[in-house]
Coordinates of C-alpha atoms in Angstrom, one line a residue:
M1498 CA 99.0 22.7 -78.1
V1499 CA 98.8 25.1 -75.1
K1500 CA 98.7 23.0 -71.9
L1501 CA 97.7 25.8 -69.4
S1502 CA 96.0 29.2 -69.8
V1503 CA 96.5 31.5 -66.9
I1504 CA 93.9 34.3 -66.8
V1505 CA 95.1 37.4 -64.9
P1506 CA 92.8 40.5 -64.7
F1507 CA 94.4 43.8 -63.7
Y1508 CA 92.8 47.1 -62.7
N1509 CA 94.8 50.0 -61.3
V1510 CA 97.4 47.8 -59.6
Q1511 CA 100.6 49.5 -60.7
Q1512 CA 102.0 49.0 -57.1
Y1513 CA 101.5 45.2 -57.2
A1514 CA 101.6 44.2 -60.9
P1515 CA 105.4 44.0 -61.1
D1516 CA 105.5 41.4 -58.3
T1517 CA 102.6 39.4 -59.9
L1518 CA 104.4 39.4 -63.3
K1519 CA 107.7 38.4 -61.7
S1520 CA 106.0 35.4 -60.1
L1521 CA 104.6 34.5 -63.5
R1522 CA 108.1 34.5 -65.0
A1523 CA 109.1 32.0 -62.3
N1524 CA 106.3 29.7 -63.7
V1525 CA 107.0 29.9 -67.4
R1526 CA 106.8 26.8 -69.5
E1527 CA 106.8 26.6 -73.3
D1528 CA 103.3 25.3 -73.4
F1529 CA 101.9 27.8 -70.8
E1530 CA 100.2 31.1 -71.8
F1531 CA 99.5 34.1 -69.6
I1532 CA 96.4 36.1 -70.6
L1533 CA 96.9 39.6 -69.1
V1534 CA 93.5 41.4 -69.1
D1535 CA 93.7 45.1 -68.4
D1536 CA 90.2 46.2 -67.3
C1537 CA 90.7 49.8 -68.5
S1538 CA 93.1 50.9 -65.9
S1539 CA 93.7 54.6 -65.4
D1540 CA 97.2 54.4 -63.7
E1541 CA 100.4 53.0 -65.1
T1542 CA 99.2 49.4 -65.3
P1543 CA 98.7 49.4 -69.1
E1544 CA 102.3 50.4 -69.6
I1545 CA 103.5 47.7 -67.2
L1546 CA 101.4 45.1 -69.1
A1547 CA 102.6 46.3 -72.5
R1548 CA 106.2 45.8 -71.4
A1549 CA 105.3 42.4 -70.0
E1550 CA 103.8 41.3 -73.3
R1551 CA 107.3 41.8 -74.8
E1552 CA 109.3 40.3 -72.0
L1553 CA 107.2 37.5 -70.5
P1554 CA 107.2 34.3 -72.6
G1555 CA 103.7 33.2 -73.4
A1556 CA 102.1 36.6 -72.4
V1557 CA 99.0 37.8 -74.3
H1558 CA 97.9 41.4 -73.5
V1559 CA 94.2 42.2 -73.8
R1560 CA 92.8 45.6 -73.0
H1561 CA 89.2 46.6 -72.2
E1562 CA 88.1 50.0 -73.6
K1563 CA 85.6 50.2 -70.7
N1564 CA 85.9 49.0 -67.1
G1565 CA 83.7 45.9 -66.7
G1566 CA 84.7 44.5 -63.3
L1567 CA 86.5 41.3 -62.4
A1568 CA 83.8 38.8 -63.6
T1569 CA 83.8 40.4 -67.1
A1570 CA 87.6 40.6 -67.2
R1571 CA 87.8 36.9 -66.4
N1572 CA 85.3 36.1 -69.1
T1573 CA 87.4 37.9 -71.6
G1574 CA 90.4 35.8 -70.6
I1575 CA 88.4 32.6 -70.8
D1576 CA 87.2 33.5 -74.3
A1577 CA 90.9 34.1 -75.4
A1578 CA 92.3 31.0 -73.7
R1579 CA 93.6 28.1 -75.8
G1580 CA 94.8 25.8 -73.1
E1581 CA 93.7 22.3 -72.2
Y1582 CA 93.5 23.6 -68.6
L1583 CA 92.7 27.0 -67.3
T1584 CA 93.4 28.8 -64.0
F1585 CA 93.1 32.3 -62.6
L1586 CA 95.2 34.8 -60.7
D1587 CA 94.4 38.3 -59.5
G1588 CA 96.6 41.2 -60.6
D1589 CA 97.7 42.0 -57.0
D1590 CA 98.5 38.4 -55.9
W1591 CA 101.6 36.3 -56.6
L1592 CA 102.8 32.7 -56.9
A1593 CA 105.5 30.4 -55.7
P1594 CA 108.1 29.4 -58.3
G1595 CA 107.1 26.3 -60.3
Y1596 CA 103.7 26.2 -58.8
Y1597 CA 101.7 25.9 -62.1
E1598 CA 103.7 22.9 -63.2
Q1599 CA 102.8 21.1 -59.9
L1600 CA 99.1 22.2 -60.4
V1601 CA 99.0 20.7 -64.0
T1602 CA 100.6 17.5 -62.7
A1603 CA 98.0 17.2 -60.0
I1604 CA 95.0 17.5 -62.3
E1605 CA 96.5 15.2 -65.0
D1606 CA 97.2 12.5 -62.3
L1607 CA 93.7 12.7 -61.0
G1608 CA 91.9 13.1 -64.4
C1609 CA 89.0 15.0 -63.0
D1610 CA 87.0 18.2 -64.1
F1611 CA 88.6 20.5 -61.6
V1612 CA 91.0 20.5 -58.6
R1613 CA 90.9 22.9 -55.6
T1614 CA 94.0 23.9 -53.7
D1615 CA 94.9 25.6 -50.4
H1616 CA 96.4 29.1 -50.4
V1617 CA 98.4 31.6 -48.3
Q1618 CA 96.6 34.7 -47.2
C1619 CA 98.9 37.7 -46.8
T1620 CA 97.9 40.7 -44.7
A1621 CA 100.8 43.2 -44.3
R1622 CA 103.6 40.9 -43.0
A1623 CA 101.3 38.3 -41.6
R1624 CA 101.0 34.9 -43.4
T1625 CA 98.1 32.5 -42.8
I1626 CA 97.4 29.2 -44.5
H1627 CA 93.8 28.7 -45.6
R1628 CA 92.7 25.2 -46.5
V1629 CA 90.0 23.9 -48.8
P1630 CA 87.2 23.0 -46.3
H1631 CA 87.1 19.4 -47.4
G1632 CA 88.9 16.6 -45.5
R1633 CA 89.6 14.1 -48.2
R1634 CA 92.6 14.9 -50.3
G1635 CA 93.8 13.5 -53.6
V1636 CA 90.6 11.5 -54.1
V1637 CA 88.3 12.1 -57.0
M1638 CA 84.7 12.8 -55.8
N1639 CA 81.3 14.0 -57.0
P1640 CA 81.3 17.8 -56.6
R1641 CA 77.6 17.7 -55.4
D1642 CA 78.7 15.7 -52.4
A1643 CA 80.9 18.6 -51.2
I1644 CA 78.1 21.2 -51.0
L1645 CA 76.6 20.0 -47.6
P1646 CA 76.2 20.1 -44.7
S1647 CA 74.3 23.4 -44.3
D1648 CA 75.7 24.3 -40.9
R1649 CA 79.4 23.9 -41.7
S1650 CA 81.8 25.6 -44.0
T1651 CA 82.1 23.5 -47.2
S1652 CA 83.7 23.7 -50.6
V1653 CA 81.1 26.1 -52.0
D1654 CA 82.1 28.6 -49.2
Y1655 CA 85.7 28.4 -50.4
A1656 CA 84.9 30.3 -53.6
Y1657 CA 88.3 31.6 -54.7
A1658 CA 88.6 31.0 -58.5
W1659 CA 92.4 31.2 -58.4
A1660 CA 92.6 28.4 -55.8
G1661 CA 92.4 25.6 -58.4
I1662 CA 92.7 24.4 -62.0
Y1663 CA 89.9 23.6 -64.5
H1664 CA 89.6 21.3 -67.5
R1665 CA 88.6 22.9 -70.8
R1666 CA 85.5 20.7 -71.0
L1667 CA 84.0 22.9 -68.3
V1668 CA 84.2 25.8 -70.7
D1669 CA 82.6 23.7 -73.4
R1670 CA 79.8 22.9 -71.1
G1671 CA 79.2 26.5 -70.1
L1672 CA 80.3 26.0 -66.5
L1673 CA 83.4 28.2 -66.3
H1674 CA 82.2 31.7 -67.3
F1675 CA 81.2 34.2 -64.6
T1676 CA 78.0 36.3 -64.4
H1677 CA 78.7 39.3 -66.5
G1678 CA 79.1 42.6 -64.7
L1679 CA 79.2 41.3 -61.1
R1680 CA 81.6 43.6 -59.1
T1681 CA 81.8 41.5 -56.0
A1682 CA 80.9 38.0 -54.9
E1683 CA 81.4 37.0 -58.5
D1684 CA 82.9 33.7 -57.4
R1685 CA 79.7 32.6 -55.5
P1686 CA 77.3 31.7 -58.3
W1687 CA 80.3 30.3 -60.2
I1688 CA 81.4 27.9 -57.5
W1689 CA 77.9 26.7 -56.8
K1690 CA 77.3 26.0 -60.5
L1691 CA 80.6 24.1 -60.6
H1692 CA 79.6 21.9 -57.7
R1693 CA 76.1 21.3 -58.9
E1694 CA 76.9 20.5 -62.5
A1695 CA 80.4 19.3 -63.0
E1696 CA 81.0 15.6 -62.8
S1697 CA 84.2 15.2 -60.8
F1698 CA 86.7 17.2 -58.6
A1699 CA 89.4 16.7 -56.0
A1700 CA 91.1 18.8 -53.3
V1701 CA 94.9 18.7 -53.0
S1702 CA 97.3 19.9 -50.3
L1703 CA 99.2 22.2 -52.7
L1704 CA 100.3 25.7 -51.6
G1705 CA 101.5 28.2 -54.2
V1706 CA 99.1 31.2 -54.4
F1707 CA 99.7 34.1 -52.2
Y1708 CA 96.5 36.1 -51.7
R1709 CA 97.1 39.8 -50.8
R1710 CA 94.5 41.1 -48.3
G1711 CA 94.0 44.7 -47.2
V1712 CA 94.7 46.3 -50.6
A1713 CA 93.3 49.8 -50.5
S1714 CA 91.8 49.6 -54.1
S1715 CA 90.2 46.2 -53.5
L1716 CA 86.4 46.2 -53.4
T1717 CA 86.6 44.3 -50.1
Q1718 CA 88.1 47.5 -48.6
I1719 CA 85.7 50.0 -50.4
G1720 CA 82.3 50.7 -49.0
D1721 CA 80.6 51.9 -52.1
V1722 CA 77.6 50.7 -54.0
R1723 CA 79.5 48.0 -55.9
Q1724 CA 79.7 46.0 -52.7
L1725 CA 75.9 45.5 -53.0
D1726 CA 76.4 43.2 -56.0
F1727 CA 76.6 40.4 -53.4
I1728 CA 72.8 40.5 -53.4
R1729 CA 72.5 39.9 -57.1
A1730 CA 75.1 37.1 -56.8
F1731 CA 73.3 35.3 -54.0
D1732 CA 69.9 35.9 -55.6
Q1733 CA 71.3 33.9 -58.6
V1734 CA 72.6 31.2 -56.3
V1735 CA 69.2 30.7 -54.6
A1736 CA 67.3 30.9 -57.9
E1737 CA 69.5 28.4 -59.7
T1738 CA 69.6 26.0 -56.7
A1739 CA 65.8 26.1 -56.5
E1740 CA 65.7 24.6 -60.0
D1741 CA 68.0 21.8 -59.1
P1742 CA 66.6 18.2 -58.8
D1743 CA 67.9 18.1 -55.2
A1744 CA 66.6 21.6 -54.3
S1745 CA 65.0 20.4 -51.1
K1746 CA 68.4 19.3 -49.8
L1747 CA 70.6 22.1 -51.2
L1748 CA 68.4 25.2 -50.7
P1749 CA 68.9 25.3 -46.9
K1750 CA 72.6 25.7 -47.5
A1751 CA 72.2 28.4 -50.1
V1752 CA 69.7 30.4 -47.9
R1753 CA 71.7 30.0 -44.7
T1754 CA 74.9 31.2 -46.5
Y1755 CA 73.0 34.2 -48.0
C1756 CA 71.7 35.1 -44.5
A1757 CA 75.2 34.8 -43.0
I1758 CA 76.6 37.2 -45.7
I1759 CA 73.8 39.7 -45.1
S1760 CA 74.4 39.6 -41.4
H1761 CA 78.1 40.1 -41.9
H1762 CA 77.6 43.3 -44.0
L1763 CA 75.0 44.6 -41.5
G1764 CA 77.5 44.0 -38.7
S1765 CA 80.1 46.2 -40.4
M1766 CA 77.9 49.1 -41.5
E1767 CA 80.5 51.7 -40.5
R1768 CA 82.6 51.0 -43.5
F1769 CA 79.8 52.0 -45.9
E1770 CA 79.0 55.5 -47.1
P1771 CA 75.7 56.5 -45.5
P1772 CA 73.6 56.3 -48.7
V1773 CA 75.0 52.9 -49.4
A1774 CA 74.3 51.7 -45.8
R1775 CA 70.7 52.7 -46.2
K1776 CA 70.5 51.0 -49.5
L1777 CA 72.1 47.9 -48.0
K1778 CA 69.4 47.7 -45.4
S1779 CA 66.5 48.1 -47.8
M1780 CA 67.9 45.7 -50.4
S1781 CA 68.7 43.1 -47.8
A1782 CA 65.2 43.3 -46.4
A1783 CA 63.8 42.8 -49.9
A1784 CA 66.2 39.9 -50.4
L1785 CA 64.9 38.2 -47.2
Q1786 CA 61.4 38.5 -48.6
R1787 CA 62.4 36.9 -51.9
M1788 CA 63.8 33.8 -50.2
P1789 CA 61.7 30.7 -49.8
Q1790 CA 60.1 31.6 -46.4
D1791 CA 59.9 28.1 -45.0
V1792 CA 63.6 27.6 -45.7
L1793 CA 64.4 31.0 -44.3
D1794 CA 62.6 30.2 -41.1
E1795 CA 64.7 27.0 -40.7
A1796 CA 67.9 29.0 -41.5
L1797 CA 67.2 31.6 -38.9
D1798 CA 66.3 29.0 -36.3
S1799 CA 69.7 27.3 -36.9
M1800 CA 71.8 30.5 -36.4
D1801 CA 73.2 32.1 -33.3
I1802 CA 70.8 34.5 -31.5
E1803 CA 72.8 37.7 -32.4
R1804 CA 72.6 37.0 -36.2
A1805 CA 69.1 35.6 -36.1
T1806 CA 67.8 38.6 -34.1
R1807 CA 69.5 41.1 -36.5
L1808 CA 68.0 39.3 -39.6
R1809 CA 64.5 38.9 -38.1
R1810 CA 64.4 42.6 -37.3
L1811 CA 65.4 43.4 -40.9
R1812 CA 62.8 40.9 -42.2
R1813 CA 60.1 43.0 -40.6
R1814 CA 61.3 46.2 -42.3
P1815 CA 59.1 47.6 -45.1
T1816 CA 60.6 46.8 -48.5
A1817 CA 58.7 49.1 -50.9
G1818 CA 60.8 50.2 -53.8
A1819 CA 63.8 48.0 -52.9
G1820 CA 65.2 45.9 -55.8
V1821 CA 68.2 43.8 -56.7
A1822 CA 71.6 45.2 -57.1
A1823 CA 72.2 47.1 -60.3

């Protein structure tokens, strides 16, 4: 039986894919499989992956005929996975040697639904360690208990899918798939659903994923309309959380986070193309109108004056014709 399935989407990353694949070779085990999903790349990535399928033990190469985005590519990998455990890696990131063996040992020792890990962020030559924002380590907990408080960074704000490992029973329960077609913020509805509906998790002080920031082709660096999918992602977070039995406790966190993300994007408008910037304003104003207004009032009152003023001004903006992200 396959112990671990590693799902790695690739899209036009010919510059970085060789390093990613080299790090996977340093994590080979006879019961590991590496599902390499080419999301219809138009550069030399398909040739690199075809060669990896022949040379990398455990590699499975899957190619999309149409580009679907990261969420859809990850879903393709989940559907193809045979492992008892699953994890993710992005096609421009890399791993420490032997990391996956340590990761499997961690979740087997703990016996929980999923485990979250720290990671190293790499921007040019700079290296920064980012920790799971949860103080207790190596202890199995209820994931719902790690959502709050509303005014601090918590586990649902640390949304990186590749910073962890997940038991197959989460797939069977419908908790591991991503919202189809989301181009950005795809991890946000996913991590909220995990923490609301899974039964157990733990955080461990394990470093092994090197997350490459500042990649020119990354959506975090591109100011086009795909960035606006964060609105669809957070609309989903708020709508699903509103249906939760503990909605009165959890909604303030969801709404406050949504507001913080809107404010962040408004504060960096210069990186968007002018038509996208206008659409960002109109769609964000409509999003504020869709939120539970009493909860929104509380969220704005709890924020610093700069962000609160920016959002209150936007809230008064006319919203005719604005809709959710396509």
